[in-house]
Short mmCIF file of C-alpha atoms and ligand atoms in Angstrom, two decimals:
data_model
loop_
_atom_site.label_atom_id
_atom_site.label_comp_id
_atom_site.label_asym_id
_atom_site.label_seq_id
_atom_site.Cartn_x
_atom_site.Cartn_y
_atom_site.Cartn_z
CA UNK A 1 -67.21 32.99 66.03
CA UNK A 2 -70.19 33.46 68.70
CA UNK A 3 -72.74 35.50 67.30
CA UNK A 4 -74.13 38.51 69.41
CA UNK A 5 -77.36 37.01 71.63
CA UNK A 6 -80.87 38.30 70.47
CA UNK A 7 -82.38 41.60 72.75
CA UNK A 8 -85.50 41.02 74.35
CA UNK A 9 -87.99 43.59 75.38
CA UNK A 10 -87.20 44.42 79.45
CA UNK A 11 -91.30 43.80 79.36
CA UNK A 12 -93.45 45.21 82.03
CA UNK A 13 -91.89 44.12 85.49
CA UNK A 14 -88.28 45.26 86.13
CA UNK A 15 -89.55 47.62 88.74
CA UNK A 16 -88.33 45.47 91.36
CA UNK A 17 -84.99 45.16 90.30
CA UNK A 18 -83.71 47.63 87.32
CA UNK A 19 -84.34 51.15 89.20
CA UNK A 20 -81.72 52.15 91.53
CA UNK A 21 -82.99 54.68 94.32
CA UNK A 22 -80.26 56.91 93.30
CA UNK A 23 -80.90 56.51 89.25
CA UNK A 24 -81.53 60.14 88.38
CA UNK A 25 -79.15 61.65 90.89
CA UNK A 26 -75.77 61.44 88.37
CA UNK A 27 -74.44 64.76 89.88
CA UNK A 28 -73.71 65.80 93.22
CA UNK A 29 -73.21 69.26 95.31
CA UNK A 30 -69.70 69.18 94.89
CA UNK A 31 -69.20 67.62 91.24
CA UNK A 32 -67.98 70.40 88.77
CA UNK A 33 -69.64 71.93 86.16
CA UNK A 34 -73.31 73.87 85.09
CA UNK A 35 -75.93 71.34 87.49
CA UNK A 36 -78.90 70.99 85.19
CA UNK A 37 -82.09 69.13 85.41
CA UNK A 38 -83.92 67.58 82.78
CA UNK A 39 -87.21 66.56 82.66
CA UNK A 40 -88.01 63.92 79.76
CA UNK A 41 -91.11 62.78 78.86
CA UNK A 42 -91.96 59.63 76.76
CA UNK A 43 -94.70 58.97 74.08
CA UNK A 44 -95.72 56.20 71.92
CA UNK A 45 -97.01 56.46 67.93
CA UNK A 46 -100.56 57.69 68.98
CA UNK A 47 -98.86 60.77 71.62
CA UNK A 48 -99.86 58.37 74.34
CA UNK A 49 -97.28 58.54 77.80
CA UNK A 50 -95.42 55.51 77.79
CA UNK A 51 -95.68 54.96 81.24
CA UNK A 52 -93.92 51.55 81.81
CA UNK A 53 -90.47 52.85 80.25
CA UNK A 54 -86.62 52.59 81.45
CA UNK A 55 -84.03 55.51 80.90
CA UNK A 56 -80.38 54.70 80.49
CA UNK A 57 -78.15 58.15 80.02
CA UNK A 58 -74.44 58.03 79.72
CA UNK A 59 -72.27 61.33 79.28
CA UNK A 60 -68.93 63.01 79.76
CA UNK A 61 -68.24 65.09 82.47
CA UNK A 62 -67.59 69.35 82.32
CA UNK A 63 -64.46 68.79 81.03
CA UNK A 64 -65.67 66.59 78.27
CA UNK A 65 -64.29 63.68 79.74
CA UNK A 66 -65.48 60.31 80.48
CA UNK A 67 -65.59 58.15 83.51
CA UNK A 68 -63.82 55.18 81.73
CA UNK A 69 -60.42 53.78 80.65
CA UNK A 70 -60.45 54.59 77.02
CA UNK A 71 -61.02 57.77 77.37
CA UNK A 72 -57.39 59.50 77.74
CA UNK A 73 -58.18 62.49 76.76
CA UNK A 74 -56.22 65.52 78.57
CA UNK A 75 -59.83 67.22 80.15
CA UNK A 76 -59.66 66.07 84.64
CA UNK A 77 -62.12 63.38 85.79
CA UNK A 78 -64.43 64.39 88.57
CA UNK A 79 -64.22 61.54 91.10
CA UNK A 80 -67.92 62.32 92.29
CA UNK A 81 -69.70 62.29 88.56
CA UNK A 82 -69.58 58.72 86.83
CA UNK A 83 -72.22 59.85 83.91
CA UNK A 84 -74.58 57.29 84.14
CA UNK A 85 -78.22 57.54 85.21
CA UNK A 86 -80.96 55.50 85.25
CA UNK A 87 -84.53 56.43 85.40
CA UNK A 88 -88.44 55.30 84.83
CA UNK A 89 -91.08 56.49 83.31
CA UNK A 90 -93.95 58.01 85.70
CA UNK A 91 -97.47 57.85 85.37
CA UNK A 92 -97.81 60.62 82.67
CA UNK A 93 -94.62 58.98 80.85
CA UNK A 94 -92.05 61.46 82.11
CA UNK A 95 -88.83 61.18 83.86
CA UNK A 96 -86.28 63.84 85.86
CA UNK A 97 -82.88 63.70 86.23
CA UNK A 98 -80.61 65.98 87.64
CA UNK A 99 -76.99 66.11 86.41
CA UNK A 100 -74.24 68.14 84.99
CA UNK A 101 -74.08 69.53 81.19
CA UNK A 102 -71.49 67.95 79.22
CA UNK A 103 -68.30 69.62 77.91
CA UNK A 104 -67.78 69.30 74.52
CA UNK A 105 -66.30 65.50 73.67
CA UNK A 106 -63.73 64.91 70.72
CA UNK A 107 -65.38 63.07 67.90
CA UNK A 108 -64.25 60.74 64.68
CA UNK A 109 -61.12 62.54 62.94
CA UNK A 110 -60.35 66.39 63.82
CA UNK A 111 -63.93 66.66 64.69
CA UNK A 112 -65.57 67.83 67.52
CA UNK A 113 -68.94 66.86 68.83
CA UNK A 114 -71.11 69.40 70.88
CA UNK A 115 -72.27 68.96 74.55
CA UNK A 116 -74.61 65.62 74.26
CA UNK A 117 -75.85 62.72 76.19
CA UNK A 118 -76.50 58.97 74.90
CA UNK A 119 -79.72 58.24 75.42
CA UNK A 120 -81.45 54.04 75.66
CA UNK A 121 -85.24 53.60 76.24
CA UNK A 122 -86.27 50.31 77.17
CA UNK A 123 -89.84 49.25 77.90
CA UNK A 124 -92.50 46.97 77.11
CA UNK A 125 -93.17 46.65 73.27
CA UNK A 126 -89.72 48.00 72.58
CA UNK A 127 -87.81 44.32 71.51
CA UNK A 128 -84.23 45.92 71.33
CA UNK A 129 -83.65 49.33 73.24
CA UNK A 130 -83.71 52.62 71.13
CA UNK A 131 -81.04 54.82 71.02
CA UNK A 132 -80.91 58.28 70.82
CA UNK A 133 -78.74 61.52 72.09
CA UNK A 134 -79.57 64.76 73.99
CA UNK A 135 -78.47 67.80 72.17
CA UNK A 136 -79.20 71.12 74.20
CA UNK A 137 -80.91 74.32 72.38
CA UNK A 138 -78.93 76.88 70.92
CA UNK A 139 -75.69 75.64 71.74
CA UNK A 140 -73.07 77.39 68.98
CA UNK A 141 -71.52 73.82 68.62
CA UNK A 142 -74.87 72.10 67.37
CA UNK A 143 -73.95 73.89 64.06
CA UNK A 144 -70.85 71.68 63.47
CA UNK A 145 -71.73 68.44 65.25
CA UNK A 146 -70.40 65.72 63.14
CA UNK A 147 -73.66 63.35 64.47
CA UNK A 148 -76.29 66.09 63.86
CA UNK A 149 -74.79 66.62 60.62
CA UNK A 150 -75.90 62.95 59.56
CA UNK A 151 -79.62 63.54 60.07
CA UNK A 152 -80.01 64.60 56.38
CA UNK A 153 -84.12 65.82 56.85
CA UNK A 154 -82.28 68.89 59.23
CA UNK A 155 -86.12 69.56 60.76
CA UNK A 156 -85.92 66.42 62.46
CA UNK A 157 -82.86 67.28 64.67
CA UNK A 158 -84.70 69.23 65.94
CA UNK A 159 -86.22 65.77 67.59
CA UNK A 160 -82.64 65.67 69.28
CA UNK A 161 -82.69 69.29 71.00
CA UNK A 162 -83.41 69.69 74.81
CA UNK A 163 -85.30 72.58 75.18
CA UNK A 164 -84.23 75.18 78.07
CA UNK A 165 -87.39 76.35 80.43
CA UNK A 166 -88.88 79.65 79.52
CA UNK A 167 -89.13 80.79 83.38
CA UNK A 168 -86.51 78.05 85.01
CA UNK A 169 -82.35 78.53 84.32
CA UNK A 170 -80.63 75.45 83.91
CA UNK A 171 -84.22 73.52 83.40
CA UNK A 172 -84.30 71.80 80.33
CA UNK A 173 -87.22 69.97 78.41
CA UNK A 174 -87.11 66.66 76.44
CA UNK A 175 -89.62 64.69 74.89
CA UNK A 176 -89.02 61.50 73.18
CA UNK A 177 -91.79 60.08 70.88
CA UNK A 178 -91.38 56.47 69.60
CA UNK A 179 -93.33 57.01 66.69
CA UNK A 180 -95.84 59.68 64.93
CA UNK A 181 -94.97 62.71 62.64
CA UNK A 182 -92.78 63.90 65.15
CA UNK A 183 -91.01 60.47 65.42
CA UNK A 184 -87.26 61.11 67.21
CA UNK A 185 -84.59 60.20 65.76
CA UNK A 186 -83.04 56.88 66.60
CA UNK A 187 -79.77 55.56 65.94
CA UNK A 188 -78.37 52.08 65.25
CA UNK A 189 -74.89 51.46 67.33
CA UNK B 1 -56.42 58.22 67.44
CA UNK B 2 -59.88 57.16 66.79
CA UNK B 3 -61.49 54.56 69.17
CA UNK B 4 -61.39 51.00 67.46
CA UNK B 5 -64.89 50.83 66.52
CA UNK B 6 -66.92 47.34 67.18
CA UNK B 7 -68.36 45.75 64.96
CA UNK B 8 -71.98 46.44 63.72
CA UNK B 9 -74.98 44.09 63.99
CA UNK B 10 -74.54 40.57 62.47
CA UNK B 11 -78.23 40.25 60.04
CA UNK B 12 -80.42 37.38 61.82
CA UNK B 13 -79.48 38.19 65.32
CA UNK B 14 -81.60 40.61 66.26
CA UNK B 15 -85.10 41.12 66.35
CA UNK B 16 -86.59 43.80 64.50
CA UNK B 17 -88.25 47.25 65.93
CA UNK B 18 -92.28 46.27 64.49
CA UNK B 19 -93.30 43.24 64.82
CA UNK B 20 -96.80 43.04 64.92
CA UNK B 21 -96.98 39.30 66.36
CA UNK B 22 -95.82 41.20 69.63
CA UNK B 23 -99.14 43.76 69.85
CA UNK B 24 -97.50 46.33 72.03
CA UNK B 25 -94.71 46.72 69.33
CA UNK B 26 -96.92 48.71 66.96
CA UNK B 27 -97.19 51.94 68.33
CA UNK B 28 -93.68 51.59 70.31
CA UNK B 29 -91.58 51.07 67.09
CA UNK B 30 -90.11 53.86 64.85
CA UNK B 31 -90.83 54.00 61.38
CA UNK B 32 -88.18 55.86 59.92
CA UNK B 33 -84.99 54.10 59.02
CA UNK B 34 -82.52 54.35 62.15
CA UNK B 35 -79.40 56.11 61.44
CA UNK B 36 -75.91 54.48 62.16
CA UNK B 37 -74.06 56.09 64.82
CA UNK B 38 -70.78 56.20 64.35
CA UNK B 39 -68.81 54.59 67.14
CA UNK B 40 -66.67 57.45 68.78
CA UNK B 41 -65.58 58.23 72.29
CA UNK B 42 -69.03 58.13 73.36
CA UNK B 43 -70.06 54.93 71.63
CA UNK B 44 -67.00 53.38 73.19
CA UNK B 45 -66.96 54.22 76.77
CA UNK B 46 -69.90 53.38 79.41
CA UNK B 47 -70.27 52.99 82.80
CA UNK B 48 -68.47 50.27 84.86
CA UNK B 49 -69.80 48.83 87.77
CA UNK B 50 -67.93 47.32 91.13
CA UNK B 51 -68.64 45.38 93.98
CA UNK B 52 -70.27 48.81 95.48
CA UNK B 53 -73.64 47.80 93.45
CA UNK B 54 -74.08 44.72 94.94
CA UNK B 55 -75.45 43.80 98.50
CA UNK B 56 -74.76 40.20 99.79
CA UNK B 57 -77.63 37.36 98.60
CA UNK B 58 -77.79 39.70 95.60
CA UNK B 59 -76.79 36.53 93.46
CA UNK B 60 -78.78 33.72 95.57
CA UNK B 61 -82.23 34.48 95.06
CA UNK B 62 -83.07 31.49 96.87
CA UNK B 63 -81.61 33.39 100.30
CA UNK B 64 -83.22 36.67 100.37
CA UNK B 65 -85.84 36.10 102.65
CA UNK B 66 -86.25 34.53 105.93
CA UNK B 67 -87.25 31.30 104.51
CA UNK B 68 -87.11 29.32 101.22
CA UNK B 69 -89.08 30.14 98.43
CA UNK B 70 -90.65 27.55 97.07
CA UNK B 71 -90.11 26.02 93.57
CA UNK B 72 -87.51 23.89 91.87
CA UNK B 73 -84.07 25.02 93.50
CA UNK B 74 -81.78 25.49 90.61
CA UNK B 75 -78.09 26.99 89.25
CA UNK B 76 -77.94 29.14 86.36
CA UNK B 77 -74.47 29.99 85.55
CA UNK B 78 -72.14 30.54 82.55
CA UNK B 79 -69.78 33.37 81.07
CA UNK B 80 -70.22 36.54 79.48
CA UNK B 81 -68.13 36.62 76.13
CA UNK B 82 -67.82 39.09 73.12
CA UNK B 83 -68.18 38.27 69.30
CA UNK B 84 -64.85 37.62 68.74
CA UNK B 85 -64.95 34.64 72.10
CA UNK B 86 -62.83 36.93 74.68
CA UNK B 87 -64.03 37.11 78.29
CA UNK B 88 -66.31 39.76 79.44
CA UNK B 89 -64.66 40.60 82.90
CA UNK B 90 -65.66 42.25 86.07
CA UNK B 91 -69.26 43.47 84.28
CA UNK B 92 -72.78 43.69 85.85
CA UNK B 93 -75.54 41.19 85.43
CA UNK B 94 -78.81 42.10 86.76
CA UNK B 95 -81.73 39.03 86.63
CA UNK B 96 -85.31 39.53 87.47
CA UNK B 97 -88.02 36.18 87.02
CA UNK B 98 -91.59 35.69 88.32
CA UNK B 99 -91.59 32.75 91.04
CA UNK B 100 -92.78 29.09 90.57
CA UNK B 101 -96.05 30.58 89.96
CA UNK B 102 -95.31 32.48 87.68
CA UNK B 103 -96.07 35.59 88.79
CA UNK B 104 -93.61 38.77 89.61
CA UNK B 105 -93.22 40.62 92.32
CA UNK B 106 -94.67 43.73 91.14
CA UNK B 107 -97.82 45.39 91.92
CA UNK B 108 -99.25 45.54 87.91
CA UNK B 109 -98.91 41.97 88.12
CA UNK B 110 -102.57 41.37 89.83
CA UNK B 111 -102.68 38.06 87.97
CA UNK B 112 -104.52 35.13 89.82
CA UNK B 113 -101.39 33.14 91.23
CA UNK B 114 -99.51 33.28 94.36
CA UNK B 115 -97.31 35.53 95.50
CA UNK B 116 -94.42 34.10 97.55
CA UNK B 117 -93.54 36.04 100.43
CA UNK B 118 -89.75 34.80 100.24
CA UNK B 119 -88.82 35.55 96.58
CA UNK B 120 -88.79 38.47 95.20
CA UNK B 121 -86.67 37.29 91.97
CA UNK B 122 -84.49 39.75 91.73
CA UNK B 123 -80.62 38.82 91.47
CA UNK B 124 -77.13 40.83 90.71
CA UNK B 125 -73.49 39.87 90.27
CA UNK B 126 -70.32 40.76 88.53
CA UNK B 127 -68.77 38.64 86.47
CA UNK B 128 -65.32 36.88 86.91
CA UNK B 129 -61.63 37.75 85.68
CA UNK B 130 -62.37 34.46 83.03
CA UNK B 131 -66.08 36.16 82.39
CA UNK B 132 -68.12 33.64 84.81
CA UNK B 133 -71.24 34.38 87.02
CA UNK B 134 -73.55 32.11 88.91
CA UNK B 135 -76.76 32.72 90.53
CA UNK B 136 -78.90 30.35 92.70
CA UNK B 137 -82.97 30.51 91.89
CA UNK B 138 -85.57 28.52 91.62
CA UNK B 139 -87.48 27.45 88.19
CA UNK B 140 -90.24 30.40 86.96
CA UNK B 141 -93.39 29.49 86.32
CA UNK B 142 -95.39 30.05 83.00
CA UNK B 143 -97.56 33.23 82.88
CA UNK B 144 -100.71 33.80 80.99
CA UNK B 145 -100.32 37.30 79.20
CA UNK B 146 -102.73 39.27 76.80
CA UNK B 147 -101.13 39.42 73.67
CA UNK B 148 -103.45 37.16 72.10
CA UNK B 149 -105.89 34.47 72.68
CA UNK B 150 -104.37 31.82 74.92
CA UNK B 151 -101.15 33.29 75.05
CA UNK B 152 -98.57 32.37 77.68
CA UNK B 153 -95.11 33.08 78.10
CA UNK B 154 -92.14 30.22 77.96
CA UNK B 155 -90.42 30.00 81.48
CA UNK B 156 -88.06 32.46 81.27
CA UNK B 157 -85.33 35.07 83.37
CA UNK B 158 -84.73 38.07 82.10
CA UNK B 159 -81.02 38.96 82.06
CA UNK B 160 -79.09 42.86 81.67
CA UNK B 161 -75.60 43.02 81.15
CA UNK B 162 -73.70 45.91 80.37
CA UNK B 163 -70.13 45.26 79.06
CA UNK B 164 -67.56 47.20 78.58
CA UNK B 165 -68.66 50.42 76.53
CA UNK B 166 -72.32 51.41 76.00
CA UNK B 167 -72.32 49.74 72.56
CA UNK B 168 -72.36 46.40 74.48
CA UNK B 169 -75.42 46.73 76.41
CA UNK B 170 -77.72 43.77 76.21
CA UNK B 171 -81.48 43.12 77.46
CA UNK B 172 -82.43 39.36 76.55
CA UNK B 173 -84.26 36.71 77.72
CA UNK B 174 -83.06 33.35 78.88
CA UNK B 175 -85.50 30.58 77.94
CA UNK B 176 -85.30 26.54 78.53
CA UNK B 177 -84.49 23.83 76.21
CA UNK B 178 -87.45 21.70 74.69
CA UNK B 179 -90.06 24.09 76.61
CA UNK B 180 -93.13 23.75 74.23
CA UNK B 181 -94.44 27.14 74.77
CA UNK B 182 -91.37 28.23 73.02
CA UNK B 183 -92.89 28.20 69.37
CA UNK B 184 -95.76 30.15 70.26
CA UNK B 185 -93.95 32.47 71.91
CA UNK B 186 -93.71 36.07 69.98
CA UNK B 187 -91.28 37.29 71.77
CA UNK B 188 -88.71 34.48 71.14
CA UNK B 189 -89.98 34.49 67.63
CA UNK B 190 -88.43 37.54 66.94
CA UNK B 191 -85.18 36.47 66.94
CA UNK B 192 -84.82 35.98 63.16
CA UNK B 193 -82.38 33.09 62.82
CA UNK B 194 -82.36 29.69 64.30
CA UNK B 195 -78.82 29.96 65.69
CA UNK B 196 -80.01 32.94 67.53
CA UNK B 197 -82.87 31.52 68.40
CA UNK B 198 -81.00 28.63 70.28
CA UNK B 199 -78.71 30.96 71.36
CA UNK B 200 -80.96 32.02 74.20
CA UNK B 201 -81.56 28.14 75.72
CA UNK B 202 -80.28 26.91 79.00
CA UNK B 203 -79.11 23.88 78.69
CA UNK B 204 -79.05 21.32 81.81
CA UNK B 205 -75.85 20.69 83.00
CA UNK B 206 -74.63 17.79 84.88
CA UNK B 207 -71.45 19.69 85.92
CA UNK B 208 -73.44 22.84 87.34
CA UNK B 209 -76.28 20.40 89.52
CA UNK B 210 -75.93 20.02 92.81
CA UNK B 211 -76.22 17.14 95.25
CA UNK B 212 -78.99 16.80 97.76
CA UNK B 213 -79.49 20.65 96.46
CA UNK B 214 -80.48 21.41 92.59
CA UNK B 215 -80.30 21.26 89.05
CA UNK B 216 -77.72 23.10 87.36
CA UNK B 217 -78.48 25.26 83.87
CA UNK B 218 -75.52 26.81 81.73
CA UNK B 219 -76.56 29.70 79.72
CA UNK B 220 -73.37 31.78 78.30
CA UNK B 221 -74.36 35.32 76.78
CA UNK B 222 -72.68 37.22 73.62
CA UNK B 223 -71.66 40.94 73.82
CA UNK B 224 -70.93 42.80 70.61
CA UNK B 225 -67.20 42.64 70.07
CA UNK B 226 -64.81 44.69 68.19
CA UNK B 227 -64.14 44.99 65.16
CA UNK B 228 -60.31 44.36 63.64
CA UNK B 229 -57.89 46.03 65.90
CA UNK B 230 -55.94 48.33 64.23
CA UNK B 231 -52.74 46.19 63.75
CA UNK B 232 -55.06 43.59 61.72
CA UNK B 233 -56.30 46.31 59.60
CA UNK B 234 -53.18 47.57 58.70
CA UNK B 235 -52.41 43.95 58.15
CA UNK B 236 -55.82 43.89 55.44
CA UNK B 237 -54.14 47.03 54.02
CA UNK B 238 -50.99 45.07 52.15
FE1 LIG C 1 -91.05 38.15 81.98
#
């Protein structure tokens, strides 16, 4: 059997070919559902802005559907929303992207999982990417999210949560740090 | 139905999150153990690319510009496969080098070499129905970095390829057999095992050079693959 080939950092020059001019774009006027924007920001172990990073989001669409053939689920596909984005870091480490929120997407047994989005940060000094997922504040279904449920120390899922602008509806705040006391949560896939 | 899960990281194939022979992984590394996502609907799907993405020359990097770059011509091709050897159709690749130079097109890349106004090194194609993709470039120079005293890297493209679901995404590096900067190299390095290690050389291939034109390099890449389908579980089960 092959074996799986060995990740390499993306390093610090991909600007020329990874960003797409349309990256963090993933909804249009016309694609259904709540249009949200999120702004991200990304720092390192020392709450430095990682300002050389790459954003990769992938998520369902309102209905809770996804843009791809195993999903058969019953929920419509929205011909203008494919649910992936792609985004860098800016001078002060943060990103924006302006998309849809998720409907909820049927997890592992009866299970279902709340509104989320998978989350990969690639940049220089990061070997293999990092994966993590976008939960939004105070969502009811956060409480029974079969994922959320597995991060056992429950005050770091809190690492995990969007957070929804004090003064801006539909504005949403999310900071990913690679390291320090407030270290995200990362998953292995 | 739950989605057929793939299966998870082989040990020795991957390099690790800290590795402090590669300085900028220290503060870019989390510490706390990572915790395994389970592989459902969301795990499984990911975005699929078609020909929409790509403009034409995106896969001759050698024709981009008005003239030539300069540098040693040369064919990199190969296939995309999963763990368990199946074809990776119809799936994005997306290359980026420095030139012959060995320096990128990029402005925080002020090193002393030349830029080459006719190669930007930048390349994109979709693989075949039998999981093939070929891209015309010319060799990439060795760069001088600041990792550590003397340090350089190995001549090397940097390859993305998505696959079919977003467990199969896949950053690496694709480095030259018998290159001598290839030991020092911390990056390499930090593939653990010495098949993986290999794993990531070109080899020079008769088949793949061309006459009067360049020298052909076969470099195949591994996705993660699935795990047992179903019917071979329930197979495992009796
Ligand atoms: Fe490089």
């Amino acid at each position: 059997m092959p074996i799986e080939s060995g990740w390499a950092t993306v390093g610090p020059f991909f600007h020329a070919v990874l960003p797409w001019k349309d990256g963090g774009a993933m909804a249009r006027p016309e694609t259904k559902g709540e249009p949200i924007t999120i702004i991200g920001c990304i720092l390192d172990a020392e709450e430095q802005p990682i300002n050389d990073a790459m954003i990769e989001l992938w998520q369902a669409n309102a209905a809770g559907r996804y843009n791809h053939p195993e999903d058969t689920q019953p929920g419509e596909l929205d011909p203008s929303f494919q649910g992936f984005g792609r985004v860098t870091s800016d001078a002060q480490g943060c990103f924006t992207v302006n998309t849809i929120k998720p409907g909820p997407v049927r997890g592992l047994g009866n299970s279902w999982q709340a509104p989320h989005i998978e989350v990969s940060v690639f940049a220089r000094g990061v070997l293999k990417r990092l994966v993590t997922r976008l939960y939004f504040e105070g969502e009811p279904a956060n409480e029974h999210d079969p994922v959320l449920s597995l991060v056992e120390e429950t005050q770091r899922r809190e690492t995990l949560m969007a957070k929804p602008d004090p003064k801006e509806r539909g504005r949403w705040h999310f900071t990913l740090r690679l390291g320090g006391p407030q270290e995200t949560v990362f998953f292995e896939v | 139905m739950d989605p057929i899960p793939y299966r998870r990281e082989t040990p020795g194939t991957q390099p690790p999150g800290l590795w402090p022979d590669y300085r900028s992984t220290v503060l870019r590394s989390p510490r706390k153990p990572l915790i395994a996502l389970p592989h459902t609907l969301s795990e499984v799907t990911g975005p699929i690319f078609g020909q929409d993405r790509l403009q034409s020359n995106d896969a001759d990097l050698t024709s981009q510009h008005k003239e030539r770059p300069i540098g040693d011509r040369m064919i990199v091709a190969g296939r995309v496969l999963d763990e368990n050897g199946r074809p990776v159709a119809g799936t994005l690749i997306e290359i980026w080098q420095a030139n012959s130079a060995g320096r990128y097109f990029h402005p925080r890349d002020s090193r002393d070499a030349p830029l080459d106004p006719n190669f930007t090194g930048g390349g994109r194609t979709l693989t075949d129905e039998a999981g093939r993709y070929r891209f015309i470039t010319i060799k990439p120079g060795y760069y001088p970095w600041q990792n550590h005293e003397n340090a350089w890297r190995p001549a090397h493209i940097h390859f993305s390829v998505f696959g079919s679901s977003f467990v199969t995404r896949l950053i690496c590096q694709m480095y030259f057999e018998d290159d001598p900067m290839l030991r020092y190299d911390p990056i390499y390095m930090s593939v653990p095992s010495e098949a993986g290690r290999k794993q990531l050389l070109a080899k020079f291939d008769y088949e793949l050079t061309m006459p009067g034109f360049g020298l052909g390099y076969r470099f195949d890449i591994v996705l993660r693959g699935r795990d047992a389908t179903p019917f071979e579980a329930d197979d495992h089960a009796h």
